[in-house]
GROMACS .gro file of C-alpha atoms in nm:
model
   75
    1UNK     CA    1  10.702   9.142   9.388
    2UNK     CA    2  10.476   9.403   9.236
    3UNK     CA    3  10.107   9.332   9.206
    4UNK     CA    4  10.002   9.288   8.838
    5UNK     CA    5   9.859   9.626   8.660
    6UNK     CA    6   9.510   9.644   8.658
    7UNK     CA    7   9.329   9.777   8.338
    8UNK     CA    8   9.352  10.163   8.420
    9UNK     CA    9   9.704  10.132   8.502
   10UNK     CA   10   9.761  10.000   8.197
   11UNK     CA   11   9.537  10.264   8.005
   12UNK     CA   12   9.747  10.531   8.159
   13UNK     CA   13  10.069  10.380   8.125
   14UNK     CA   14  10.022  10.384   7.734
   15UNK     CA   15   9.867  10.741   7.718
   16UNK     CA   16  10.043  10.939   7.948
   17UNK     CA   17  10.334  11.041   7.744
   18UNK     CA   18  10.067  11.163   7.465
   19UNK     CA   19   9.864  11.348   7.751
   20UNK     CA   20  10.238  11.506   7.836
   21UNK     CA   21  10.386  11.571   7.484
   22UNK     CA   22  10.024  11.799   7.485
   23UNK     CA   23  10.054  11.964   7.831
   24UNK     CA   24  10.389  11.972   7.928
   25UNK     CA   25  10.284  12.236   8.179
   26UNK     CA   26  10.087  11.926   8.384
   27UNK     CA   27  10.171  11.790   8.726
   28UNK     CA   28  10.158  11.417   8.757
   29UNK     CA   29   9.841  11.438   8.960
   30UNK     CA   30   9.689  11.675   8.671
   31UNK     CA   31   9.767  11.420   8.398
   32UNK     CA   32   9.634  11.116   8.624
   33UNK     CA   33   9.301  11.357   8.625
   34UNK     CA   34   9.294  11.401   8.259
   35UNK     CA   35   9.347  11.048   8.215
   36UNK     CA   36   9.066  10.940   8.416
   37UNK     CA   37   8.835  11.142   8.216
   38UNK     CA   38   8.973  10.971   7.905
   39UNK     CA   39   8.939  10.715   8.072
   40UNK     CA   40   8.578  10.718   8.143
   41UNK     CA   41   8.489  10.861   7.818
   42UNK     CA   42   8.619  10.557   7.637
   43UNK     CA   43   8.302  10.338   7.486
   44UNK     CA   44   8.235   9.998   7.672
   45UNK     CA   45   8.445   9.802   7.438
   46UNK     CA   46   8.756   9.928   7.437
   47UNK     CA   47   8.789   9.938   7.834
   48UNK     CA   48   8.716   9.558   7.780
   49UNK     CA   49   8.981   9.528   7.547
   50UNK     CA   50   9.192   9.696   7.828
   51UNK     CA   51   9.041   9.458   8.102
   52UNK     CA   52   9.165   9.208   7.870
   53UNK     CA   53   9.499   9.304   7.855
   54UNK     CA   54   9.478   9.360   8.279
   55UNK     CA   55   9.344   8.958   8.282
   56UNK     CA   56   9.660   8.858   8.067
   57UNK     CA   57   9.901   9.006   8.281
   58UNK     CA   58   9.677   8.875   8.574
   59UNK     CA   59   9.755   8.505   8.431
   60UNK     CA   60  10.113   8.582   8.373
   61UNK     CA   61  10.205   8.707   8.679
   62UNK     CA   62  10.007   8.399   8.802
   63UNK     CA   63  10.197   8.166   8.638
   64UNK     CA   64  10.509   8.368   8.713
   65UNK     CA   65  10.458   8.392   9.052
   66UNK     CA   66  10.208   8.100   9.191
   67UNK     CA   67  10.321   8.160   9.537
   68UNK     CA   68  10.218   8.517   9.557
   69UNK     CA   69   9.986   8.632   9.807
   70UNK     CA   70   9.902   9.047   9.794
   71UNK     CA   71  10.001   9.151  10.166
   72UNK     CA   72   9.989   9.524  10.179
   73UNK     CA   73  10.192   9.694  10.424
   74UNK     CA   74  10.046   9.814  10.805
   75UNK     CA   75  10.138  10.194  10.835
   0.00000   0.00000   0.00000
């Protein structure tokens, strides 16, 4: 079971084909980069509205999954 997106994840998720349709000459990495400056450029108040969104899913996936306990895995 995959962990529940976090507010950046779902930032990027919604403008990376945007970012791509404008540079379609971008690794993934370079988009990721270009993302993350949008990213931090945003005002205050729309990354809460994206925090938000991350706190929904958060609940969902909650109430989806109650047994679910994050173990990452040892390399």
């Amino acid at each position: 079971t995959p962990r529940p997106p976090n507010a950046f994840i779902l930032y990027r998720k919604a403008k990376q084909p945007d970012v791509v349709a404008q540079n379609k000459n971008l690794t993934n990495a370079e988009v990721s980069k270009v993302i993350s400056k949008m990213w931090w450029k945003e005002t205050e108040e729309e990354r809460f509205q994206w925090e938000k969104r991350a706190d929904r899913m958060k609940l969902k996936h909650m109430q989806d999954y109650p047994d679910y306990v994050y173990q990452p895995k040892k390399p």
